[in-house]
Amino acid sequence: MYSLNIVYKQLKDKIYEKLNENNKSFYIDCFDETELVHLDEKEAIIVTPYNFNKSLLFDVITEINDSFFDLLSQDVSCVIETTDNYRKNYIIDTITKDLSDNLLPDYSFDNFIEGPSNKEAKTAALTCAIKPGEKFFNPLVIYGDSGLGKTHLLHAIGNHIKQNDFDKKILYITSLDFVKEVGKSLRDNTIEEYKNQLNSVDILLVDDIQFLSGKQKSNEIFFTIYNELFNNRKQVVLTSDRPPVQIKDIEDRLKTRFSQGLSVTISSLEFETAEKILELKLKNHNLDKNSIDCDVISFIAKNFSTDVRNLEGALNRLLFYSINFSKGQKINLPLALEAFKDKLEYTSYANTELSSKVIIKAVADYYNLTEKQLISKSRTKNITTARHIAMYLCRIHLDYSYEKIGDDFGGRDHTTVLSAFEKIERLLKENELYRKIISDIEKIFTT
Ligand code: ADP
Ligand code: MG
């Protein structure tokens, strides 16, 4: 492989030798901003930014072709193009051939659940997808911890633009792939072609830019590509696991560029968003909401909502468990507890001595409340019911007096405990649902 720059320097010397003394200096100026961008056994392409110079250079095409022959001992036919035309007509061809957009069609805005934790990021991403290239959010940077939907949003932007504007050239790439590709093209002397390819896209989506850290050459090249795109009002969207200013070992001038547009963050999921995501994922598994008890959804949302990948993993485990152990029956809390018994600390009730504290925790977990809420003075209906059930269970499973139970439930009077006990006893006689709830909770602290 030739280095195009070296070949071109030698070539220009040959051309200048052949030119007439009268117009030599004029032509040297003409060649000044030209570039040799392609060379194979048969064809070479020289580009100039100016249309006017294109025809002037064409006047000396014989000298150019002869110089190629002198240099390479073979006939090469040279094409002169303007930089713009070259990008449109040649690079695009190569890109569509060599470089797909890498977009994953499954990631869309439609299947991205919005909640307070990601609303800002989703809105910014959607606005950018509707109006790419606006200065206000160029670049758009989405940052946040792993598993919270950054990659999803990046693809969603690409897919949205792709659907609405066929002409736009889009490229999704991870920064690690970029670093690899830069390394490879430097070794192969094709870095100019790679740069041209990236410079010719309309939308560049780069995932996980924190991995540019410490990669000096890639930093430099990314900087020039970024500037070229930005100056041509092409949209750049980046994701990172931290605010760009906090990425160590990337050039300051890059950090400054990254802060030029809009930075938005995604934070940890809140419980309600986690629940909605789970419902969506169930739908994706072709399961309807009735095949799973709603308290199981709450249980997973509560215990695995640190990130969505975690949540998906938990759901998959549960579905796997249900297929293998409950033969497709409705998925209930005991099954979920069984499926996660190694994963959750609080399910190891088996070796714990039973006490009011254990029962309170089990009931709180079942109802997705905190222990504090359960023994609080709150009169919210589901908290009161949970509290009465816990008192009832303490009475029948522990040899505690009503007074002792009252003390353990935040210093309540023994008559309160007594009436709670009687109420639950009555409900158990009348209502099948309560029998089921009680037995599900008992399973929690007896297994
Ligand atoms: P990140 O890039 O931030 O590490 P991803 O975008 O890879 O996270 O998200 C991990 C998984 O969670 C993906 O399967 C993604 O579709 C899903 N996901 C994340 N957030 C949401 C959301 N708000 N709605 C639906 N799915 C989501
Ligand atoms: Mg990601």
Short mmCIF file of C-alpha atoms and ligand atoms in Angstrom, two decimals:
data_model
loop_
_atom_site.label_atom_id
_atom_site.label_comp_id
_atom_site.label_asym_id
_atom_site.label_seq_id
_atom_site.Cartn_x
_atom_site.Cartn_y
_atom_site.Cartn_z
CA MET A 1 0.00 0.00 0.00
CA TYR A 2 1.22 3.48 -0.85
CA SER A 3 0.84 6.35 1.47
CA LEU A 4 -1.26 8.68 -0.66
CA ASN A 5 0.37 11.77 0.81
CA ILE A 6 3.87 10.62 -0.04
CA VAL A 7 2.88 9.53 -3.55
CA TYR A 8 1.14 12.82 -4.12
CA LYS A 9 4.11 14.88 -3.00
CA GLN A 10 6.38 13.05 -5.44
CA LEU A 11 3.74 13.25 -8.12
CA LYS A 12 3.40 17.00 -7.78
CA ASP A 13 7.18 17.42 -8.14
CA LYS A 14 7.00 15.46 -11.41
CA ILE A 15 4.04 17.51 -12.64
CA TYR A 16 5.81 20.80 -11.85
CA GLU A 17 8.83 19.61 -13.87
CA LYS A 18 6.60 19.11 -16.86
CA LEU A 19 4.81 22.43 -16.66
CA ASN A 20 5.68 25.37 -18.79
CA GLU A 21 7.81 27.95 -16.92
CA ASN A 22 5.28 30.67 -17.79
CA ASN A 23 2.42 29.27 -15.85
CA LYS A 24 4.24 27.05 -13.36
CA SER A 25 3.78 29.28 -10.32
CA PHE A 26 0.16 29.82 -11.23
CA TYR A 27 -0.40 26.06 -11.25
CA ILE A 28 1.54 25.51 -8.07
CA ASP A 29 -1.04 27.72 -6.39
CA CYS A 30 -3.80 25.74 -8.04
CA PHE A 31 -2.43 22.47 -6.69
CA ASP A 32 -1.94 23.95 -3.29
CA GLU A 33 -5.18 22.82 -1.67
CA THR A 34 -5.67 19.70 -3.75
CA GLU A 35 -5.53 16.20 -2.34
CA LEU A 36 -4.96 12.78 -3.82
CA VAL A 37 -7.82 10.83 -2.27
CA HIS A 38 -7.82 7.63 -4.24
CA LEU A 39 -5.32 5.56 -6.16
CA ASP A 40 -5.55 2.06 -7.53
CA GLU A 41 -3.97 0.27 -10.51
CA LYS A 42 -6.20 2.04 -12.99
CA GLU A 43 -7.59 5.17 -11.52
CA ALA A 44 -6.61 8.12 -9.39
CA ILE A 45 -8.79 10.85 -7.97
CA ILE A 46 -7.52 14.33 -7.14
CA VAL A 47 -9.90 16.71 -5.41
CA THR A 48 -9.92 20.46 -5.15
CA PRO A 49 -12.28 22.52 -3.00
CA TYR A 50 -12.89 24.99 -5.85
CA ASN A 51 -14.99 24.38 -8.92
CA PHE A 52 -13.00 26.92 -10.89
CA ASN A 53 -9.70 25.14 -10.23
CA LYS A 54 -11.22 21.87 -11.37
CA SER A 55 -11.31 23.02 -15.00
CA LEU A 56 -7.86 24.64 -14.74
CA LEU A 57 -6.40 21.40 -13.45
CA PHE A 58 -8.14 19.52 -16.18
CA ASP A 59 -6.16 21.57 -18.68
CA VAL A 60 -2.98 19.89 -17.45
CA ILE A 61 -4.44 16.37 -17.22
CA THR A 62 -1.89 15.03 -19.73
CA GLU A 63 0.96 16.23 -17.52
CA ILE A 64 -0.74 14.64 -14.54
CA ASN A 65 -1.28 11.27 -16.23
CA ASP A 66 2.27 11.26 -17.60
CA SER A 67 3.63 11.98 -14.17
CA PHE A 68 1.70 9.02 -12.78
CA PHE A 69 3.30 6.86 -15.43
CA ASP A 70 6.77 8.19 -14.58
CA LEU A 71 6.24 7.51 -10.94
CA LEU A 72 4.45 4.17 -10.99
CA SER A 73 5.42 2.77 -14.38
CA GLN A 74 1.84 2.12 -15.21
CA ASP A 75 -1.03 3.89 -16.87
CA VAL A 76 -3.32 5.52 -14.41
CA SER A 77 -6.18 7.67 -15.54
CA CYS A 78 -6.76 10.58 -13.25
CA VAL A 79 -10.10 12.16 -12.43
CA ILE A 80 -10.30 15.72 -11.08
CA GLU A 81 -13.24 16.39 -8.83
CA THR A 82 -14.41 19.03 -6.44
CA THR A 83 -14.28 17.90 -2.82
CA ASP A 84 -18.07 18.16 -2.51
CA ASN A 85 -18.79 16.11 -5.62
CA TYR A 86 -16.29 13.54 -4.59
CA ARG A 87 -18.00 13.09 -1.25
CA LYS A 88 -21.40 12.85 -2.82
CA ASN A 89 -20.59 10.61 -5.75
CA TYR A 90 -17.75 8.44 -4.64
CA ILE A 91 -17.64 8.20 -0.91
CA ILE A 92 -21.35 7.66 -0.51
CA ASP A 93 -20.99 4.71 -2.85
CA THR A 94 -18.22 3.26 -0.79
CA ILE A 95 -20.07 3.97 2.39
CA THR A 96 -23.20 2.22 1.29
CA LYS A 97 -21.05 -0.64 0.13
CA ASP A 98 -18.51 -0.79 2.90
CA LEU A 99 -20.04 0.92 5.82
CA SER A 100 -23.57 0.17 6.82
CA ASP A 101 -25.24 2.51 9.24
CA ASN A 102 -24.96 -0.14 12.01
CA LEU A 103 -28.40 0.80 13.31
CA LEU A 104 -30.35 -1.77 15.29
CA PRO A 105 -33.97 -1.49 14.13
CA ASP A 106 -35.41 -2.74 17.43
CA TYR A 107 -34.43 0.39 19.32
CA SER A 108 -37.03 3.08 18.74
CA PHE A 109 -38.64 5.96 20.58
CA ASP A 110 -41.90 4.01 20.58
CA ASN A 111 -40.50 1.25 22.73
CA PHE A 112 -38.58 3.54 25.04
CA ILE A 113 -40.52 4.03 28.27
CA GLU A 114 -40.39 7.53 29.53
CA GLY A 115 -40.20 8.43 33.21
CA PRO A 116 -38.80 11.27 35.30
CA SER A 117 -35.32 9.67 35.24
CA ASN A 118 -34.99 9.76 31.45
CA LYS A 119 -37.54 12.32 30.30
CA GLU A 120 -35.02 15.05 29.61
CA ALA A 121 -32.75 12.74 27.63
CA LYS A 122 -35.62 11.30 25.63
CA THR A 123 -37.03 14.72 24.80
CA ALA A 124 -33.62 16.01 23.71
CA ALA A 125 -33.01 12.88 21.61
CA LEU A 126 -36.39 13.15 19.92
CA THR A 127 -36.01 16.86 19.22
CA CYS A 128 -32.62 16.19 17.73
CA ALA A 129 -34.03 13.38 15.58
CA ILE A 130 -36.74 15.70 14.29
CA LYS A 131 -34.37 18.59 13.56
CA PRO A 132 -30.85 17.24 13.22
CA GLY A 133 -28.00 19.71 12.89
CA GLU A 134 -29.47 22.54 14.96
CA LYS A 135 -26.69 24.41 16.65
CA PHE A 136 -28.42 24.36 20.02
CA PHE A 137 -27.92 20.62 20.46
CA ASN A 138 -24.86 19.96 18.40
CA PRO A 139 -23.32 17.91 19.72
CA LEU A 140 -25.99 16.26 21.84
CA VAL A 141 -24.33 14.38 24.68
CA ILE A 142 -26.31 11.80 26.67
CA TYR A 143 -24.56 10.58 29.77
CA GLY A 144 -25.41 8.31 32.68
CA ASP A 145 -24.68 4.98 34.30
CA SER A 146 -24.67 1.72 32.43
CA GLY A 147 -27.93 0.05 31.47
CA LEU A 148 -30.14 3.12 31.57
CA GLY A 149 -30.93 3.41 27.86
CA LYS A 150 -28.19 5.55 26.29
CA THR A 151 -27.46 3.15 23.45
CA HIS A 152 -31.19 2.64 22.96
CA LEU A 153 -31.71 6.39 22.49
CA LEU A 154 -28.76 6.68 20.13
CA HIS A 155 -30.19 4.04 17.81
CA ALA A 156 -33.67 5.52 18.20
CA ILE A 157 -32.36 8.86 16.88
CA GLY A 158 -30.77 7.10 13.91
CA ASN A 159 -33.84 5.00 13.15
CA HIS A 160 -36.17 7.97 13.37
CA ILE A 161 -34.10 10.02 10.93
CA LYS A 162 -33.69 7.03 8.64
CA GLN A 163 -37.45 6.56 8.41
CA ASN A 164 -38.17 10.19 7.72
CA ASP A 165 -35.31 11.21 5.47
CA PHE A 166 -33.89 8.57 3.16
CA ASP A 167 -31.18 10.90 1.91
CA LYS A 168 -29.48 11.38 5.22
CA LYS A 169 -26.38 9.30 5.71
CA ILE A 170 -26.28 7.99 9.23
CA LEU A 171 -23.54 6.14 11.04
CA TYR A 172 -23.67 4.53 14.46
CA ILE A 173 -20.31 3.54 15.86
CA THR A 174 -18.90 2.80 19.28
CA SER A 175 -15.81 4.74 20.23
CA LEU A 176 -13.97 1.44 20.66
CA ASP A 177 -14.70 0.51 17.06
CA PHE A 178 -13.58 3.96 16.03
CA VAL A 179 -10.26 3.51 17.85
CA LYS A 180 -9.81 0.09 16.23
CA GLU A 181 -10.64 1.41 12.79
CA VAL A 182 -8.24 4.32 13.19
CA GLY A 183 -5.46 1.94 14.20
CA LYS A 184 -6.15 -0.30 11.24
CA SER A 185 -6.32 2.53 8.70
CA LEU A 186 -3.11 4.03 10.04
CA ARG A 187 -1.37 0.70 9.53
CA ASP A 188 -2.88 0.33 6.06
CA ASN A 189 -2.30 3.96 5.11
CA THR A 190 -5.98 4.40 4.45
CA ILE A 191 -6.62 6.90 7.18
CA GLU A 192 -7.52 9.65 4.72
CA GLU A 193 -10.18 7.43 3.19
CA TYR A 194 -11.55 6.57 6.59
CA LYS A 195 -11.66 10.23 7.54
CA ASN A 196 -13.41 11.04 4.28
CA GLN A 197 -15.96 8.36 4.94
CA LEU A 198 -16.81 9.75 8.34
CA ASN A 199 -16.72 13.33 7.06
CA SER A 200 -19.34 12.50 4.50
CA VAL A 201 -22.06 11.38 6.91
CA ASP A 202 -24.92 13.64 7.94
CA ILE A 203 -25.53 12.09 11.33
CA LEU A 204 -22.71 10.63 13.39
CA LEU A 205 -23.73 8.67 16.48
CA VAL A 206 -20.82 7.70 18.71
CA ASP A 207 -21.50 5.46 21.68
CA ASP A 208 -19.42 5.39 24.89
CA ILE A 209 -16.92 8.15 24.15
CA GLN A 210 -15.28 7.54 27.53
CA PHE A 211 -13.22 4.89 25.71
CA LEU A 212 -11.43 7.61 23.75
CA SER A 213 -9.57 8.19 26.99
CA GLY A 214 -5.82 7.84 26.57
CA LYS A 215 -6.02 7.17 22.80
CA GLN A 216 -4.11 10.18 21.61
CA LYS A 217 -4.08 9.54 17.87
CA SER A 218 -7.78 8.71 17.85
CA ASN A 219 -8.43 11.89 19.83
CA GLU A 220 -6.66 13.94 17.19
CA ILE A 221 -8.49 12.31 14.34
CA PHE A 222 -11.82 12.51 16.06
CA PHE A 223 -11.19 16.19 16.65
CA THR A 224 -10.71 16.92 12.94
CA ILE A 225 -13.71 14.83 11.95
CA TYR A 226 -15.84 16.46 14.59
CA ASN A 227 -14.86 19.95 13.42
CA GLU A 228 -15.55 19.12 9.80
CA LEU A 229 -19.00 17.76 10.61
CA PHE A 230 -19.84 20.55 13.00
CA ASN A 231 -18.81 23.24 10.51
CA ASN A 232 -21.01 21.64 7.90
CA ARG A 233 -23.93 21.58 10.35
CA LYS A 234 -24.00 17.82 10.49
CA GLN A 235 -25.44 16.33 13.65
CA VAL A 236 -23.17 14.59 16.15
CA VAL A 237 -24.64 12.66 19.08
CA LEU A 238 -22.42 11.16 21.75
CA THR A 239 -22.99 9.04 24.81
CA SER A 240 -20.76 8.65 27.81
CA ASP A 241 -20.87 7.02 31.21
CA ARG A 242 -19.97 10.36 32.83
CA PRO A 243 -20.10 14.05 31.94
CA PRO A 244 -17.51 14.61 29.18
CA VAL A 245 -15.53 17.08 31.32
CA GLN A 246 -14.89 14.25 33.75
CA ILE A 247 -13.42 11.87 31.18
CA LYS A 248 -9.75 11.51 31.99
CA ASP A 249 -7.07 11.66 29.33
CA ILE A 250 -8.98 13.11 26.45
CA GLU A 251 -7.83 16.32 24.88
CA ASP A 252 -9.13 19.50 26.48
CA ARG A 253 -10.05 20.90 23.09
CA LEU A 254 -12.30 17.86 22.56
CA LYS A 255 -13.93 18.35 25.96
CA THR A 256 -14.57 21.97 25.04
CA ARG A 257 -16.22 20.91 21.79
CA PHE A 258 -18.35 18.33 23.58
CA SER A 259 -19.67 21.02 25.90
CA GLN A 260 -20.63 23.26 23.01
CA GLY A 261 -24.09 21.82 22.48
CA LEU A 262 -26.47 20.21 24.92
CA SER A 263 -25.65 17.63 27.60
CA VAL A 264 -28.42 15.64 29.21
CA THR A 265 -28.29 12.90 31.77
CA ILE A 266 -30.28 9.76 32.52
CA SER A 267 -30.52 8.85 36.18
CA SER A 268 -31.45 5.66 37.99
CA LEU A 269 -34.89 4.33 37.32
CA GLU A 270 -37.70 5.14 39.63
CA PHE A 271 -39.99 2.34 40.69
CA GLU A 272 -42.94 3.29 38.43
CA THR A 273 -40.76 3.49 35.31
CA ALA A 274 -39.23 0.12 36.14
CA GLU A 275 -42.73 -1.36 36.44
CA LYS A 276 -43.77 0.06 33.07
CA ILE A 277 -40.63 -1.23 31.41
CA LEU A 278 -41.34 -4.69 32.82
CA GLU A 279 -44.86 -4.61 31.45
CA LEU A 280 -43.49 -3.68 28.04
CA LYS A 281 -40.93 -6.47 28.18
CA LEU A 282 -43.67 -8.95 29.10
CA LYS A 283 -45.58 -7.85 26.05
CA ASN A 284 -42.45 -8.42 23.98
CA HIS A 285 -42.41 -11.99 25.31
CA ASN A 286 -46.02 -12.29 24.14
CA LEU A 287 -47.23 -12.57 27.70
CA ASP A 288 -50.18 -10.60 28.86
CA LYS A 289 -50.34 -8.90 32.21
CA ASN A 290 -52.65 -11.60 33.60
CA SER A 291 -50.04 -14.31 33.37
CA ILE A 292 -48.12 -12.73 36.19
CA ASP A 293 -49.32 -11.44 39.56
CA CYS A 294 -48.91 -7.69 39.81
CA ASP A 295 -47.06 -8.04 43.08
CA VAL A 296 -44.41 -10.03 41.22
CA ILE A 297 -43.90 -7.09 38.86
CA SER A 298 -43.55 -4.82 41.89
CA PHE A 299 -41.18 -7.28 43.50
CA ILE A 300 -38.85 -7.32 40.48
CA ALA A 301 -39.13 -3.59 39.94
CA LYS A 302 -38.19 -2.99 43.54
CA ASN A 303 -35.27 -5.38 43.71
CA PHE A 304 -33.70 -5.10 40.29
CA SER A 305 -34.33 -1.57 39.16
CA THR A 306 -30.75 -0.30 39.44
CA ASP A 307 -30.65 -0.53 35.67
CA VAL A 308 -32.79 -1.86 32.87
CA ARG A 309 -30.39 -4.56 31.84
CA ASN A 310 -30.66 -5.91 35.36
CA LEU A 311 -34.42 -5.73 35.16
CA GLU A 312 -34.50 -7.62 31.87
CA GLY A 313 -32.15 -10.23 33.29
CA ALA A 314 -34.41 -10.73 36.30
CA LEU A 315 -37.48 -11.08 34.12
CA ASN A 316 -35.76 -13.61 31.88
CA ARG A 317 -34.72 -15.62 34.89
CA LEU A 318 -38.26 -15.59 36.18
CA LEU A 319 -39.72 -16.67 32.84
CA PHE A 320 -37.17 -19.41 32.56
CA TYR A 321 -38.05 -20.54 36.05
CA SER A 322 -41.75 -20.45 35.39
CA ILE A 323 -41.49 -22.47 32.20
CA ASN A 324 -39.41 -25.12 33.92
CA PHE A 325 -40.96 -25.28 37.35
CA SER A 326 -44.50 -24.05 37.22
CA LYS A 327 -45.42 -25.37 33.80
CA GLY A 328 -46.77 -22.09 32.54
CA GLN A 329 -49.15 -21.44 35.42
CA LYS A 330 -49.63 -17.90 36.57
CA ILE A 331 -46.41 -16.53 38.00
CA ASN A 332 -46.88 -15.65 41.66
CA LEU A 333 -44.72 -14.25 44.41
CA PRO A 334 -43.65 -17.58 45.95
CA LEU A 335 -42.38 -18.69 42.57
CA ALA A 336 -40.50 -15.40 42.17
CA LEU A 337 -38.97 -15.75 45.61
CA GLU A 338 -37.91 -19.28 44.76
CA ALA A 339 -36.40 -18.11 41.47
CA PHE A 340 -34.35 -15.43 43.21
CA LYS A 341 -33.59 -17.16 46.46
CA ASP A 342 -29.83 -17.02 45.85
CA LYS A 343 -29.95 -13.44 44.74
CA LEU A 344 -31.83 -11.77 47.51
CA GLU A 345 -30.61 -11.51 51.00
CA TYR A 346 -33.96 -11.18 52.64
CA THR A 347 -35.39 -14.39 51.27
CA SER A 348 -33.12 -16.45 53.48
CA TYR A 349 -35.71 -16.53 56.24
CA ALA A 350 -35.24 -20.27 56.73
CA ASN A 351 -32.36 -19.93 59.15
CA THR A 352 -33.60 -16.82 60.85
CA GLU A 353 -35.38 -17.11 64.15
CA LEU A 354 -38.91 -15.87 63.72
CA SER A 355 -39.67 -12.56 65.38
CA SER A 356 -42.04 -9.66 64.87
CA LYS A 357 -39.22 -7.92 62.99
CA VAL A 358 -38.99 -10.78 60.47
CA ILE A 359 -42.74 -10.82 59.96
CA ILE A 360 -42.90 -7.07 59.57
CA LYS A 361 -40.16 -7.24 56.94
CA ALA A 362 -41.84 -10.05 55.04
CA VAL A 363 -45.18 -8.22 54.94
CA ALA A 364 -43.48 -4.96 53.99
CA ASP A 365 -41.64 -6.73 51.16
CA TYR A 366 -44.82 -8.36 49.99
CA TYR A 367 -46.61 -5.03 49.81
CA ASN A 368 -43.59 -3.20 48.57
CA LEU A 369 -43.47 -0.95 51.59
CA THR A 370 -40.65 -0.10 53.92
CA GLU A 371 -40.75 -1.50 57.46
CA LYS A 372 -40.96 2.06 58.71
CA GLN A 373 -44.06 2.74 56.62
CA LEU A 374 -45.64 -0.43 57.89
CA ILE A 375 -45.41 0.51 61.56
CA SER A 376 -46.04 4.22 60.95
CA LYS A 377 -49.21 6.04 61.92
CA SER A 378 -50.25 6.23 58.25
CA ARG A 379 -53.91 5.45 57.61
CA THR A 380 -53.54 4.87 53.87
CA LYS A 381 -55.72 1.88 53.11
CA ASN A 382 -53.13 -0.54 51.79
CA ILE A 383 -50.67 0.36 54.55
CA THR A 384 -53.36 -0.18 57.21
CA THR A 385 -54.31 -3.54 55.74
CA ALA A 386 -50.65 -4.60 55.55
CA ARG A 387 -50.15 -3.50 59.15
CA HIS A 388 -53.19 -5.47 60.35
CA ILE A 389 -52.03 -8.56 58.48
CA ALA A 390 -48.60 -8.29 60.06
CA MET A 391 -50.15 -7.97 63.53
CA TYR A 392 -52.34 -10.98 62.83
CA LEU A 393 -49.37 -13.06 61.69
CA CYS A 394 -47.38 -12.07 64.77
CA ARG A 395 -50.21 -13.26 66.95
CA ILE A 396 -50.59 -16.64 65.31
CA HIS A 397 -46.94 -17.44 64.62
CA LEU A 398 -45.33 -16.02 67.75
CA ASP A 399 -46.28 -16.56 71.29
CA TYR A 400 -46.64 -12.78 71.84
CA SER A 401 -49.25 -11.01 73.90
CA TYR A 402 -51.34 -8.22 72.34
CA GLU A 403 -49.40 -5.78 74.52
CA LYS A 404 -46.01 -6.99 73.21
CA ILE A 405 -47.23 -6.80 69.60
CA GLY A 406 -48.55 -3.28 70.23
CA ASP A 407 -45.08 -2.30 71.51
CA ASP A 408 -43.35 -3.80 68.46
CA PHE A 409 -45.67 -1.89 66.15
CA GLY A 410 -44.60 1.55 67.27
CA GLY A 411 -46.10 1.56 70.76
CA ARG A 412 -49.73 0.92 69.90
CA ASP A 413 -52.40 0.08 72.43
CA HIS A 414 -53.24 -3.64 72.91
CA THR A 415 -56.88 -2.95 71.96
CA THR A 416 -55.76 -1.75 68.52
CA VAL A 417 -53.91 -5.04 68.01
CA LEU A 418 -56.89 -7.01 69.18
CA SER A 419 -59.27 -5.32 66.77
CA ALA A 420 -56.77 -5.77 63.90
CA PHE A 421 -56.57 -9.47 64.74
CA GLU A 422 -60.34 -9.86 64.76
CA LYS A 423 -60.71 -7.94 61.54
CA ILE A 424 -58.27 -10.17 59.67
CA GLU A 425 -59.81 -13.32 61.13
CA ARG A 426 -63.18 -12.20 59.82
CA LEU A 427 -61.76 -11.30 56.39
CA LEU A 428 -60.09 -14.69 56.15
CA LYS A 429 -63.41 -16.43 56.67
CA GLU A 430 -65.18 -14.26 54.13
CA ASN A 431 -62.63 -13.75 51.45
CA GLU A 432 -60.59 -16.21 49.45
CA LEU A 433 -58.19 -13.48 48.37
CA TYR A 434 -57.07 -12.87 51.95
CA ARG A 435 -56.41 -16.54 52.51
CA LYS A 436 -54.15 -16.48 49.47
CA ILE A 437 -52.33 -13.32 50.56
CA ILE A 438 -51.68 -14.71 54.02
CA SER A 439 -50.42 -18.00 52.68
CA ASP A 440 -48.15 -16.24 50.16
CA ILE A 441 -46.66 -14.12 52.92
CA GLU A 442 -46.23 -17.11 55.18
CA LYS A 443 -44.28 -18.77 52.40
CA ILE A 444 -41.94 -15.79 52.36
CA PHE A 445 -40.85 -16.14 55.95
CA THR A 446 -41.08 -19.88 56.31
CA THR A 447 -38.97 -20.83 53.29
P1 ADP B 1 -26.80 1.91 28.21
O1 ADP B 1 -26.35 2.16 26.81
O2 ADP B 1 -27.16 3.16 28.95
O3 ADP B 1 -25.83 1.07 29.00
P2 ADP B 1 -28.88 0.39 26.92
O4 ADP B 1 -29.43 1.43 26.00
O5 ADP B 1 -28.00 -0.64 26.32
O6 ADP B 1 -28.15 1.07 28.16
O7 ADP B 1 -30.12 -0.29 27.68
C1 ADP B 1 -30.05 -1.60 28.22
C2 ADP B 1 -31.33 -2.34 27.88
O8 ADP B 1 -32.40 -1.73 28.53
C3 ADP B 1 -31.66 -2.30 26.40
O9 ADP B 1 -32.22 -3.54 26.04
C4 ADP B 1 -32.71 -1.21 26.29
O10 ADP B 1 -33.62 -1.45 25.23
C5 ADP B 1 -33.42 -1.31 27.61
N1 ADP B 1 -33.92 -0.02 28.07
C6 ADP B 1 -33.24 0.94 28.72
N2 ADP B 1 -34.04 1.98 29.03
C7 ADP B 1 -35.25 1.68 28.55
C8 ADP B 1 -36.51 2.36 28.55
N3 ADP B 1 -36.66 3.55 29.13
N4 ADP B 1 -37.57 1.74 27.97
C9 ADP B 1 -37.43 0.52 27.42
N5 ADP B 1 -36.27 -0.17 27.39
C10 ADP B 1 -35.19 0.39 27.94
MG MG B 2 -24.57 1.52 25.90
#
